Amino acid sequence: MKVRIVIIMAVFSALCMPAFSENPLMMPAPPPFSANHAAQALIIGPGDSMTAPKNITGKVILITNLPKDIQASEVELFVDSNSVGKANARPYKIELDCSTFSSGEHVIKAVAKSSSSEQVWSASTKVRIDSDSSPAAGPRDVTPAEPLKKSDTASFEPTNRPGIPMEPNATYTSDKHGFTIMYPQGWTVKDETSEMNGKKSSDDLWLVIGAPPVVVNIHCKQLAPGTSVQVFAKYNPYVQKWERRAVADSPAFVTTDGKPELGRVVHRVIFIKNGCSWMANCIDTSGGDSRKTAKLLEDMLETIHMTGPQVNITPVK
């Protein structure tokens, strides 16, 4: 009898979990990266990180985080002394195939150069590579990988069942807030800024997009000038246990909690872009394959396009 009561209380707690919470006690450790995503992200910079090595495997996107006062025409990435690719535009990212390197500890270094090819900055980080097919020593021939393209991502098969995710193919435009985002055809979009903020003055944006049993809500908040990802993580420590990835060409924090068999999975993504923190949740109560809704959420966030220099969030009168 006691066991049955404990199980019922656990299920009830999972179903009643709020859609988004900044309380670190309510944010469980994220699942292994390979469970939901095709590529991991590794941030290099703005300083050296030569303490405990980070574990990486499979396909990894290397993202260089330059200090704000550094102007670079090109960033070249090295594994040990071997060049693995170059990037000439922010966010300075390339894809690394760990299977081309021997298993064990390596040093990844980013070197920024000026237009005259002079080194203006560098940063290194230790990694521990777990290679699926380890060569005897050093890398095989490595061709610098191109950044991931939208066309390379898998799309969802159209379906007539309401609420099941499809490919983002309809566009919502907000002239007031200065941006556009794409979402699945047939879903509804509602700006709930006024309802969420009440009558108090606020710079928050709240957008709800979806068709139950899948709903996406987006919260955008302007940050103090110069706020970096590191600063955001310092003052919002709950994200420090989340996965670090690249979303919408920006460093991001990603996590998932809940289980399909319990009828509720919540995917959460936070990234810093255009002077704002973008916080997005996908609440999936379909009981189906939650990897599809995780993918859909990130596909939608990749389509965010600014129609002005920054999100024009105005105080609610």
XYZ file of N, CA, C and O in Angstrom, residues 158-266:
436
model
N 4.535 15.172 -42.749
C 3.245 15.800 -42.492
C 2.244 14.766 -41.970
O 2.295 13.593 -42.310
N 1.345 15.226 -41.147
C 0.328 14.336 -40.589
C -0.949 15.117 -40.366
O -0.925 16.335 -40.187
N -2.065 14.436 -40.390
C -3.347 15.082 -40.165
C -3.749 15.071 -38.704
O -4.771 15.640 -38.329
N -2.972 14.378 -37.863
C -3.311 14.341 -36.448
C -3.003 15.688 -35.817
O -1.893 16.197 -35.920
N -3.971 16.337 -35.168
C -3.729 17.657 -34.581
C -2.706 17.599 -33.468
O -2.664 16.663 -32.684
N -1.849 18.614 -33.406
C -0.908 18.728 -32.310
C 0.388 17.977 -32.514
O 1.317 18.145 -31.741
N 0.493 17.112 -33.534
C 1.737 16.391 -33.771
C 2.664 17.316 -34.563
O 2.259 17.913 -35.547
N 3.933 17.453 -34.140
C 4.825 18.422 -34.772
C 5.095 18.146 -36.237
O 5.215 17.005 -36.658
N 5.158 19.226 -37.014
C 5.493 19.175 -38.420
C 6.671 20.103 -38.644
O 7.205 20.681 -37.715
N 7.079 20.267 -39.865
C 8.179 21.159 -40.187
C 7.743 22.614 -40.013
O 6.645 22.987 -40.437
N 8.558 23.472 -39.406
C 8.214 24.902 -39.311
C 8.113 25.521 -40.703
O 9.118 25.633 -41.408
N 6.908 25.895 -41.118
C 6.733 26.414 -42.475
C 5.757 27.588 -42.543
O 5.372 28.005 -43.624
N 5.352 28.115 -41.392
C 4.537 29.330 -41.345
C 5.322 30.369 -40.549
O 6.127 30.028 -39.689
N 5.109 31.639 -40.859
C 5.914 32.707 -40.250
C 5.059 33.640 -39.412
O 4.002 34.096 -39.856
N 5.498 33.901 -38.192
C 4.882 34.897 -37.322
C 5.797 36.117 -37.282
O 7.013 35.990 -37.066
N 5.225 37.287 -37.514
C 5.991 38.534 -37.511
C 5.479 39.448 -36.414
O 4.263 39.664 -36.288
N 6.393 39.964 -35.614
C 6.034 40.917 -34.574
C 6.721 42.247 -34.871
O 7.922 42.396 -34.647
N 5.955 43.188 -35.408
C 6.514 44.519 -35.660
C 6.823 45.228 -34.344
O 7.790 45.988 -34.244
N 6.026 44.962 -33.326
C 6.221 45.616 -32.034
C 7.557 45.220 -31.415
O 8.300 46.057 -30.893
N 7.878 43.927 -31.493
C 9.096 43.432 -30.862
C 10.255 43.279 -31.831
O 11.368 42.972 -31.423
N 9.996 43.450 -33.130
C 11.075 43.494 -34.107
C 11.717 42.166 -34.445
O 12.938 42.074 -34.552
N 10.917 41.096 -34.628
C 11.505 39.823 -35.031
C 10.442 38.947 -35.695
O 9.235 39.212 -35.623
N 10.914 37.899 -36.372
C 10.030 36.893 -36.951
C 10.489 35.514 -36.491
O 11.654 35.316 -36.148
N 9.556 34.558 -36.490
C 9.888 33.170 -36.154
C 8.953 32.271 -36.951
O 7.798 32.634 -37.218
N 9.446 31.098 -37.363
C 8.624 30.143 -38.108
C 8.119 29.053 -37.167
O 8.779 28.730 -36.169
N 6.963 28.498 -37.507
C 6.315 27.477 -36.681
C 5.495 26.564 -37.591
O 5.246 26.904 -38.755
N 5.058 25.393 -37.108
C 4.308 24.473 -37.964
C 2.973 25.049 -38.430
O 2.250 25.684 -37.660
N 2.648 24.812 -39.686
C 1.385 25.255 -40.266
C 0.219 24.680 -39.472
O 0.221 23.499 -39.100
N -0.752 25.509 -39.155
C -1.925 25.063 -38.422
C -1.859 25.318 -36.931
O -2.872 25.204 -36.236
N -0.674 25.657 -36.410
C -0.546 25.993 -35.002
C -1.012 27.430 -34.773
O -1.038 28.249 -35.680
N -1.400 27.732 -33.560
C -1.827 29.086 -33.213
C -0.673 29.827 -32.532
O 0.215 29.221 -31.941
N -0.708 31.141 -32.642
C 0.303 31.992 -32.008
C -0.423 33.060 -31.200
O -1.353 33.703 -31.698
N 0.003 33.240 -29.952
C -0.616 34.257 -29.110
C 0.451 35.003 -28.328
O 1.304 34.391 -27.689
N 0.410 36.329 -28.403
C 1.301 37.177 -27.612
C 0.641 37.392 -26.250
O -0.363 38.091 -26.137
N 1.208 36.776 -25.204
C 0.636 36.865 -23.862
C 1.446 37.794 -22.956
O 1.427 37.652 -21.740
N 2.150 38.747 -23.570
C 2.994 39.653 -22.792
C 2.194 40.396 -21.735
O 2.580 40.462 -20.566
N 1.067 40.952 -22.147
C 0.254 41.738 -21.206
C -0.281 40.874 -20.077
O -0.266 41.269 -18.909
N -0.746 39.656 -20.424
C -1.305 38.782 -19.396
C -0.243 38.332 -18.393
O -0.491 38.258 -17.189
N 0.966 38.048 -18.882
C 2.020 37.556 -18.010
C 2.620 38.662 -17.152
O 2.977 38.458 -15.999
N 2.752 39.835 -17.723
C 3.377 40.933 -16.990
C 2.391 41.727 -16.146
O 2.788 42.487 -15.269
N 1.097 41.569 -16.414
C 0.111 42.335 -15.672
C 0.189 43.802 -16.032
O 0.509 44.180 -17.155
N -0.050 44.655 -15.080
C -0.057 46.094 -15.335
C 1.265 46.760 -14.976
O 1.440 47.951 -15.173
N 2.214 45.995 -14.424
C 3.491 46.600 -14.052
C 4.366 46.814 -15.279
O 4.248 46.124 -16.287
N 5.262 47.777 -15.184
C 6.186 48.038 -16.278
C 7.178 46.888 -16.381
O 7.715 46.410 -15.391
N 7.410 46.386 -17.595
C 8.308 45.257 -17.772
C 8.882 45.262 -19.173
O 8.297 45.851 -20.089
N 10.060 44.646 -19.330
C 10.655 44.529 -20.653
C 10.597 43.086 -21.144
O 11.349 42.681 -22.015
N 9.665 42.296 -20.602
C 9.560 40.895 -20.975
C 8.615 40.692 -22.160
O 7.625 41.422 -22.312
N 8.934 39.698 -22.970
C 8.061 39.244 -24.047
C 7.662 37.809 -23.761
O 8.516 36.978 -23.418
N 6.367 37.489 -23.886
C 5.875 36.126 -23.705
C 5.072 35.743 -24.936
O 4.091 36.400 -25.284
N 5.513 34.672 -25.608
C 4.842 34.218 -26.817
C 4.497 32.737 -26.652
O 5.334 31.949 -26.214
N 3.258 32.380 -26.971
C 2.820 30.988 -26.868
C 2.434 30.501 -28.261
O 1.595 31.107 -28.928
N 3.067 29.409 -28.709
C 2.842 28.863 -30.046
C 2.555 27.376 -29.910
O 3.275 26.667 -29.210
N 1.521 26.872 -30.597
C 1.335 25.434 -30.547
C -0.071 24.963 -30.798
O -0.967 25.739 -31.140
N -0.232 23.665 -30.661
C -1.518 22.993 -30.744
C -1.412 21.768 -29.854
O -0.685 20.842 -30.185
N -2.065 21.787 -28.689
C -1.954 20.654 -27.771
C -2.155 19.335 -28.512
O -2.996 19.268 -29.413
N -1.338 18.319 -28.200
C -0.549 18.170 -26.973
C 0.874 18.709 -27.020
O 1.689 18.348 -26.169
N 1.217 19.555 -27.993
C 2.563 20.145 -28.055
C 2.431 21.661 -28.076
O 1.751 22.217 -28.941
N 3.056 22.323 -27.100
C 2.994 23.778 -27.005
C 4.394 24.323 -26.746
O 5.134 23.785 -25.918
N 4.738 25.379 -27.457
C 6.031 26.053 -27.271
C 5.763 27.437 -26.708
O 4.918 28.168 -27.228
N 6.456 27.806 -25.615
C 6.361 29.186 -25.157
C 7.752 29.802 -25.127
O 8.733 29.125 -24.822
N 7.815 31.065 -25.494
C 9.081 31.787 -25.617
C 9.035 33.029 -24.748
O 8.102 33.829 -24.833
N 10.041 33.163 -23.906
C 10.173 34.327 -23.031
C 11.458 35.043 -23.416
O 12.534 34.447 -23.393
N 11.351 36.309 -23.781
C 12.532 37.085 -24.159
C 12.658 38.287 -23.230
O 11.686 39.010 -22.997
N 13.847 38.483 -22.688
C 14.078 39.571 -21.737
C 15.368 40.300 -22.102
O 16.397 39.674 -22.342
N 15.305 41.631 -22.148
C 16.494 42.421 -22.411
C 17.459 42.331 -21.241
O 17.058 42.307 -20.085
N 18.744 42.264 -21.565
C 19.782 42.166 -20.551
C 20.562 43.470 -20.463
O 20.509 44.305 -21.369
N 21.285 43.628 -19.369
C 22.148 44.795 -19.230
C 23.199 44.767 -20.334
O 23.674 43.697 -20.726
N 23.579 45.919 -20.875
C 24.574 45.959 -21.953
C 25.846 45.211 -21.566
O 26.341 45.326 -20.449
N 26.344 44.412 -22.504
C 27.591 43.700 -22.270
C 27.449 42.389 -21.533
O 28.453 41.732 -21.241
N 26.211 41.955 -21.230
C 26.030 40.696 -20.516
C 26.421 39.526 -21.417
O 25.851 39.342 -22.485
N 27.387 38.733 -20.979
C 27.855 37.583 -21.745
C 27.177 36.314 -21.245
O 26.468 36.320 -20.228
N 27.428 35.216 -21.949
C 26.893 33.923 -21.524
C 27.446 33.548 -20.154
O 26.726 33.019 -19.299
N 28.736 33.840 -19.930
C 29.348 33.513 -18.651
C 28.716 34.301 -17.506
O 28.469 33.768 -16.424
N 28.454 35.577 -17.751
C 27.825 36.413 -16.730
C 26.404 35.916 -16.455
O 25.968 35.833 -15.298
N 25.681 35.568 -17.510
C 24.316 35.062 -17.335
C 24.324 33.800 -16.477
O 23.509 33.642 -15.566
N 25.271 32.891 -16.764
C 25.346 31.642 -16.008
C 25.712 31.905 -14.549
O 25.252 31.189 -13.648
N 26.532 32.919 -14.306
C 26.934 33.239 -12.939
C 25.735 33.652 -12.103
O 25.601 33.249 -10.932
N 24.854 34.474 -12.678
C 23.711 34.974 -11.920
C 22.465 34.089 -12.068
O 21.446 34.348 -11.434
N 22.550 33.069 -12.913
C 21.468 32.088 -13.054
C 22.090 30.698 -12.956
O 22.165 29.953 -13.942
N 22.570 30.317 -11.768
C 23.381 29.102 -11.627
C 22.670 27.813 -11.994
O 23.322 26.800 -12.207
N 21.340 27.820 -12.089
C 20.636 26.594 -12.429
C 21.021 26.092 -13.813
O 20.907 24.896 -14.116
N 21.485 26.980 -14.729
C 21.835 26.540 -16.086
C 23.214 25.902 -16.152
O 23.581 25.320 -17.174
N 23.996 25.999 -15.089
C 25.361 25.495 -15.131
C 25.427 23.978 -15.259
O 26.448 23.424 -15.671
N 24.342 23.290 -14.909
C 24.292 21.835 -15.039
C 23.647 21.403 -16.358
O 23.554 20.217 -16.647
N 23.190 22.377 -17.151
C 22.584 22.046 -18.429
C 23.669 21.791 -19.465
O 24.829 22.146 -19.276
N 23.292 21.190 -20.586
C 24.219 20.994 -21.687
C 24.526 22.338 -22.351
O 23.664 23.213 -22.436
N 25.766 22.487 -22.809
C 26.153 23.677 -23.572
C 26.166 23.299 -25.048
O 26.859 22.371 -25.456
N 25.392 24.027 -25.856
C 25.280 23.724 -27.275
C 25.217 25.013 -28.067
O 25.238 26.104 -27.496
N 25.147 24.880 -29.369
C 24.942 26.031 -30.242
C 23.519 25.978 -30.778
O 23.124 24.990 -31.394
N 22.748 27.019 -30.522
C 21.383 27.125 -31.025
C 21.205 28.527 -31.590
O 21.598 29.510 -30.952
N 20.620 28.631 -32.774
C 20.417 29.924 -33.432
C 21.737 30.690 -33.540
O 21.799 31.890 -33.296
N 22.802 29.974 -33.890
C 24.144 30.562 -34.046
C 24.624 31.246 -32.776
O 25.376 32.217 -32.835
N 24.194 30.761 -31.635
C 24.582 31.358 -30.362
C 24.859 30.253 -29.342
O 24.227 29.200 -29.386
N 25.794 30.495 -28.404
C 25.984 29.531 -27.314
C 24.689 29.407 -26.515
O 24.041 30.407 -26.227
N 24.334 28.171 -26.176
C 23.035 27.958 -25.528
C 23.151 26.926 -24.406
O 24.083 26.129 -24.349
N 22.153 26.983 -23.508
C 21.986 25.993 -22.447
C 20.749 25.174 -22.801
O 19.693 25.740 -23.123
N 20.865 23.835 -22.735
C 19.779 22.958 -23.170
C 19.553 21.849 -22.136
O 20.521 21.297 -21.610
N 18.300 21.537 -21.848
C 18.000 20.423 -20.959
C 16.610 19.880 -21.272
O 15.804 20.531 -21.941
N 16.344 18.680 -20.776
C 15.043 18.022 -20.938
C 14.715 17.309 -19.641
O 15.594 16.692 -19.031
N 13.449 17.382 -19.210
C 13.019 16.582 -18.068
C 11.642 15.996 -18.333
O 10.950 16.400 -19.264
N 11.278 15.023 -17.528
C 10.027 14.316 -17.734
C 10.235 13.059 -18.561
O 11.325 12.802 -19.073
N 9.171 12.270 -18.691
C 9.235 11.033 -19.456
C 7.948 10.867 -20.264
O 6.853 11.159 -19.769
N 8.053 10.407 -21.526
C 6.850 10.218 -22.349
C 5.831 9.291 -21.696
O 4.627 9.527 -21.792
N 6.324 8.231 -21.012
C 5.385 7.283 -20.410
C 4.595 7.890 -19.256
O 3.547 7.358 -18.866
N 5.080 9.010 -18.707
C 4.336 9.721 -17.666
C 3.437 10.806 -18.257
O 2.738 11.504 -17.540
N 3.514 10.954 -19.581
C 2.613 11.880 -20.252
C 3.076 13.320 -20.286
O 2.301 14.204 -20.659
N 4.340 13.598 -19.935
C 4.801 14.992 -19.953
C 6.328 15.038 -20.089
O 7.047 14.459 -19.278
N 6.800 15.730 -21.130
C 8.221 15.987 -21.329
C 8.370 17.477 -21.616
O 7.593 18.045 -22.393
N 9.352 18.112 -20.975
C 9.592 19.538 -21.200
C 11.026 19.727 -21.673
O 11.972 19.361 -20.981
